[in-house]
């Protein structure tokens, strides 16, 4: 939190907004000292006059000094805003904490109250309340505080109910911490920042609302208010247009300052994410490498980098050479952070935010993929090179049926008619072992199990008969029994279509099961590559050896099942 | 001598969202016991109920019927205060070392959390934290740092240290090495064994990975659809499984040896065709 | 689907009844002698008592509300205490004017916000920063200030539009346009800001999803990925935000109508509430609640269309 304060002070917009608001509060506090005239003394001889030496900002229609009224009106705005904030925050935060942490009754009450309070526009409710409460701004803004409390409630509730599911809260409970302690230690810390951001925004809104009510002439006319002054100015806009300007500036600047402050606070909170700076890097093309005759894909001196905060590139894949032959399954194995997935994505040219190929070549069917335009690459993807992802559930678009997602690429790449594409999709679904293809064709992704979804994704990958399949941990998210079935399916499809496969995995068992050749990656480089049987029998590199040593041997159980 | 943990006919129902929908039965009458100083492995696939069993023991899942005895005492339906009193003897290590540590607290603050509940003095707590860091082989200056400065394996060591803080008799370990890399996994498993040898703590060790469970456990229970389908000595269950599901599970996990894996695959496919024809 | 609609409809009706009941009791709990207010300070105590009896105010509040409700169900909302005009007459013609403004502003802001949000999310860089800056300003500046500025510049200074008044569309379409353009623009600014921010945020969120990578891996053109898949997934939150803004616009219209002297609900509201005209206030609250419930129902249906999970649950 202290760091948020410090960061805010370094944010020029946030600091400016904060300083302006401090000035506003100070002028409210010291209004009696600062005001050159009594705000309620009417000078009947001097109405609607422009700025002068005696009345710096002029006089209103009743002859009051505009500057003095403006300063005193600030008092009203500041108090009303504080009042609204306190009421809204206390109500919203307390109920939000209770509902988020304990759920049940509090949750039901909270959501019912929220939908009730937000069913009508605030102004309409305030007007209705006014007819009962009379002209007092304080009463009206108290009502507004209640009306806006759901904003706090929702922010707190969602933050708390997210935290409630966190394992560290469970751990604290198992550690024997009492509920108030858990709330204090783990829950309040999460809520604090978003509440402060929200408070800044709500303060701005309540300034606007209270001014709006006074502008409609519903406020107490005996107390100077920005809205009231605006009303007076608007009524005389043809004779003295300046009268509208001063209260407009006061209201507008205060509202904008609150919004900018809230925005700056949120920006600083989100600053955790690395800022994206474009680093200028030119890709170095390597000299023509020697490629085996039957090579389908051959990668040379491939390097992949991500821009860092200071503008330089951080390399995550360095000088990688890799060959996948036709009809061969090539395993790319490594631990997390070894660069194996980045290598796969760079071949597809689908590196996530900011990542780029900074060197080397990717030869595929006589072309260097690294040098293709985005459009040329799109024509290769799906048609020639396909991709099977890791997480089956998150890789299907939740808003479209399985069928439409299968049909779309086939119509683009193969130019099939809708009916032909559908027939082919149904065939594919049957081929990948979906028990009822017609039903699955019309289903949405959330209606499928993980294993089924992965089969659908495999069907989608092979739909246009690609030459090369890039599978990124295709079985990691699946249960072992399902994993075995999916590996069988991949093996059968690969044999039947003579595809080359680049299979990224961290599991030596998977490599042993399905791969012909394997490359071992560590820290962005390939340390060893060769046929699976010889590498498993006799690993040369010490890193490969250490990985094998870490495999928990289960040979004791081998072959005993009868 | 009575077992340390004695679960009998445990049933857990989770309410299902929606009007008058029947609850989901996550555990349908599960029994198992853990002796002092023993490691009991609990294997199963997702949705088998293995995690629910662990959470029920910890008081984090609702017990519908059946009993959970711990040190001869029924703990299935304790109030919050009684639960808290149990913290010294029953602890937990969760799967994901990224979400089981509060990212905004330092390692020191995380490790003193269980000690706060015990009202341990400040100086004593500081000493204890140093001992704990030492016990899990983390540098003693680790305490000032935040979780995000550590790797997955190191974070899991912090989580283990937190579980050890009050010298518990039983630690429920819910997939504690599943999120870790292979080499890290092996080292963390060694740490679990080392701690058990030194302190005599018992583990209820939940995992989807037969190899991990075999490596560590004395006895193993195999769960499938909310029931324990096989239960016995680790050497028996993981080497000569009897139940068809255990056999399938066992053969489905690929081994890191291309020659043996080919044989196992053939064996598995033979078993599958047998099941289909049956 | 039908069950989904019926359930939503039922909860809407419940909400309307709760709101009107709450309003009714609050209005009557205020104490103040209503008959005295209507008749003025000079009226004698006897006439006040008689008026109270005439209005049925001497009966228990619960009976009064039951009475109001049963009449309301039959389409009789009573008459204004001050002008004796039937409430339904006072409201219907004005409701149409207000809805023209609010629906117009919703359409305008929906279209502009989607364009800005998509642009900001897909281009990033300075366009994104510019859109976000506009959004902060648009969110912060109260719409009555925007309206005042518009009147000053376009109506008073350049005389492009009429500063005040309203012409019905069936009388003179061009005149209608000249009277509603400025109010609609003034109303739209804030909701454009809110909806554009929401669209931008959920677009960026959706662009980061795994399935977007997979769609690209299938070789779909980028425009198809963005406009067909990402926008559809980001549309739900954007639509929800538009519905929130609609309710806000309904409130904003009260002030805007005052500035442009447009004979909408706002004028009636301000008059009725400052007088304490209970039947009229009840009618206004009821009309607003019905509009809000209807809009929420429409949005729920659209959400069901966008998101299969909502539709099938």
CSV table of C-alpha atoms in Angstrom, one decimal, chain A residues 101-102 166-179 181 185-186 189 334-337 479-485 487-489 491-492 495 506-510 512-514 532-533 536 546-548 550-562, chain B residues 45-46 55 58 60 80 84 87 90-92 94 96 99-105 109-110 113-114 116-117 162 166 181-183 185-186 189 208 211-212 214-215 238-241 247-263 265 267-269:
chain,number,residue,atom,x,y,z
A,101,UNK,CA,-16.8,-14.6,3.1
A,102,UNK,CA,-19.8,-16.3,4.6
A,166,UNK,CA,-7.9,-19.5,-2.6
A,167,UNK,CA,-5.8,-22.3,-1.2
A,168,UNK,CA,-4.0,-20.0,1.1
A,169,UNK,CA,-7.2,-19.2,2.9
A,170,UNK,CA,-7.9,-22.9,3.3
A,171,UNK,CA,-4.3,-23.2,4.6
A,172,UNK,CA,-4.9,-20.4,7.1
A,173,UNK,CA,-8.0,-22.2,8.3
A,174,UNK,CA,-6.2,-25.4,8.8
A,175,UNK,CA,-3.5,-23.5,10.6
A,176,UNK,CA,-6.1,-22.6,13.2
A,177,UNK,CA,-6.6,-18.9,12.4
A,178,UNK,CA,-9.9,-17.4,13.5
A,179,UNK,CA,-12.2,-15.9,10.9
A,181,UNK,CA,-7.8,-12.9,11.7
A,185,UNK,CA,-4.7,-10.9,7.0
A,186,UNK,CA,-5.8,-12.3,3.7
A,189,UNK,CA,-5.5,-6.6,1.8
A,334,UNK,CA,12.2,-30.2,-21.5
A,335,UNK,CA,11.2,-28.8,-18.1
A,336,UNK,CA,9.1,-25.7,-17.7
A,337,UNK,CA,10.9,-22.6,-19.0
A,479,UNK,CA,-6.3,-38.3,-16.9
A,480,UNK,CA,-3.9,-41.1,-17.6
A,481,UNK,CA,-6.5,-43.5,-19.0
A,482,UNK,CA,-7.7,-40.8,-21.4
A,483,UNK,CA,-4.1,-39.9,-22.2
A,484,UNK,CA,-3.4,-43.4,-23.3
A,485,UNK,CA,-6.5,-43.3,-25.6
A,487,UNK,CA,-1.9,-41.1,-27.7
A,488,UNK,CA,-3.3,-44.1,-29.5
A,489,UNK,CA,-5.4,-41.9,-31.6
A,491,UNK,CA,-0.4,-42.5,-33.4
A,492,UNK,CA,-3.0,-44.0,-35.7
A,495,UNK,CA,0.5,-43.5,-39.5
A,506,UNK,CA,7.7,-32.9,-20.4
A,507,UNK,CA,6.8,-36.6,-19.9
A,508,UNK,CA,9.4,-39.2,-20.8
A,509,UNK,CA,6.7,-41.8,-20.8
A,510,UNK,CA,4.9,-40.0,-23.6
A,512,UNK,CA,8.8,-43.5,-25.1
A,513,UNK,CA,5.3,-44.3,-26.2
A,514,UNK,CA,4.9,-42.3,-29.4
A,532,UNK,CA,14.4,-42.3,-29.1
A,533,UNK,CA,15.7,-45.9,-28.5
A,536,UNK,CA,16.8,-43.7,-23.8
A,546,UNK,CA,20.0,-36.2,-14.7
A,547,UNK,CA,16.5,-36.1,-16.1
A,548,UNK,CA,16.4,-39.8,-16.5
A,550,UNK,CA,14.8,-38.2,-11.7
A,551,UNK,CA,12.2,-40.5,-13.3
A,552,UNK,CA,10.6,-42.5,-10.6
A,553,UNK,CA,11.2,-46.0,-11.8
A,554,UNK,CA,8.2,-48.2,-11.9
A,555,UNK,CA,9.9,-51.2,-13.4
A,556,UNK,CA,9.0,-53.4,-10.4
A,557,UNK,CA,5.4,-53.6,-11.6
A,558,UNK,CA,6.3,-54.3,-15.2
A,559,UNK,CA,4.6,-57.1,-17.0
A,560,UNK,CA,3.0,-58.6,-13.9
A,561,UNK,CA,-0.5,-57.8,-14.8
A,562,UNK,CA,-2.2,-60.9,-16.1
B,45,UNK,CA,-8.2,-39.8,-11.6
B,46,UNK,CA,-10.0,-36.5,-11.7
B,55,UNK,CA,-10.7,-31.9,2.4
B,58,UNK,CA,-9.3,-31.2,7.1
B,60,UNK,CA,-13.1,-28.2,4.5
B,80,UNK,CA,-14.9,-23.8,14.0
B,84,UNK,CA,-8.9,-24.6,15.4
B,87,UNK,CA,-4.5,-27.3,14.0
B,90,UNK,CA,-3.4,-32.0,11.6
B,91,UNK,CA,-1.9,-30.1,8.7
B,92,UNK,CA,-2.0,-29.7,4.9
B,94,UNK,CA,-1.8,-28.3,-1.2
B,96,UNK,CA,-0.5,-25.6,-6.3
B,99,UNK,CA,-2.0,-20.2,-5.0
B,100,UNK,CA,-1.4,-21.8,-1.6
B,101,UNK,CA,0.8,-18.9,-0.5
B,102,UNK,CA,-0.6,-15.4,-0.2
B,103,UNK,CA,1.4,-13.5,-2.8
B,104,UNK,CA,1.5,-10.3,-0.7
B,105,UNK,CA,2.9,-11.8,2.5
B,109,UNK,CA,4.7,-13.9,7.7
B,110,UNK,CA,3.5,-17.0,6.0
B,113,UNK,CA,0.8,-17.7,10.6
B,114,UNK,CA,0.2,-21.0,12.4
B,116,UNK,CA,0.1,-16.6,15.7
B,117,UNK,CA,-2.8,-18.9,16.2
B,162,UNK,CA,4.2,-24.1,7.1
B,166,UNK,CA,3.3,-26.9,14.8
B,181,UNK,CA,9.1,-30.4,-12.9
B,182,UNK,CA,10.5,-33.9,-13.0
B,183,UNK,CA,13.8,-33.2,-11.2
B,185,UNK,CA,9.5,-33.4,-8.0
B,186,UNK,CA,12.1,-36.0,-7.1
B,189,UNK,CA,9.6,-36.3,-2.6
B,208,UNK,CA,-3.0,-39.1,-9.6
B,211,UNK,CA,4.7,-43.8,-9.6
B,212,UNK,CA,4.8,-41.0,-7.1
B,214,UNK,CA,4.4,-46.1,-5.0
B,215,UNK,CA,7.6,-44.3,-4.3
B,238,UNK,CA,0.9,-51.1,-7.3
B,239,UNK,CA,2.7,-54.2,-8.5
B,240,UNK,CA,-0.1,-56.8,-8.6
B,241,UNK,CA,-3.3,-54.9,-8.9
B,247,UNK,CA,-5.1,-52.6,-13.8
B,248,UNK,CA,-6.2,-50.2,-16.4
B,249,UNK,CA,-4.9,-47.2,-14.5
B,250,UNK,CA,-1.6,-49.0,-14.0
B,251,UNK,CA,-1.1,-49.9,-17.7
B,252,UNK,CA,-2.3,-46.5,-19.0
B,253,UNK,CA,0.6,-44.6,-17.5
B,254,UNK,CA,3.4,-44.7,-20.0
B,255,UNK,CA,6.9,-45.8,-18.7
B,256,UNK,CA,10.1,-44.0,-19.7
B,257,UNK,CA,11.4,-46.9,-21.7
B,258,UNK,CA,10.5,-47.3,-25.4
B,259,UNK,CA,10.9,-51.1,-25.4
B,260,UNK,CA,8.9,-51.8,-22.2
B,261,UNK,CA,6.3,-49.2,-23.2
B,262,UNK,CA,5.6,-51.0,-26.4
B,263,UNK,CA,5.0,-54.2,-24.5
B,265,UNK,CA,0.8,-50.8,-24.8
B,267,UNK,CA,-0.9,-55.6,-23.0
B,268,UNK,CA,-3.3,-52.7,-22.4
B,269,UNK,CA,-4.9,-53.0,-25.8
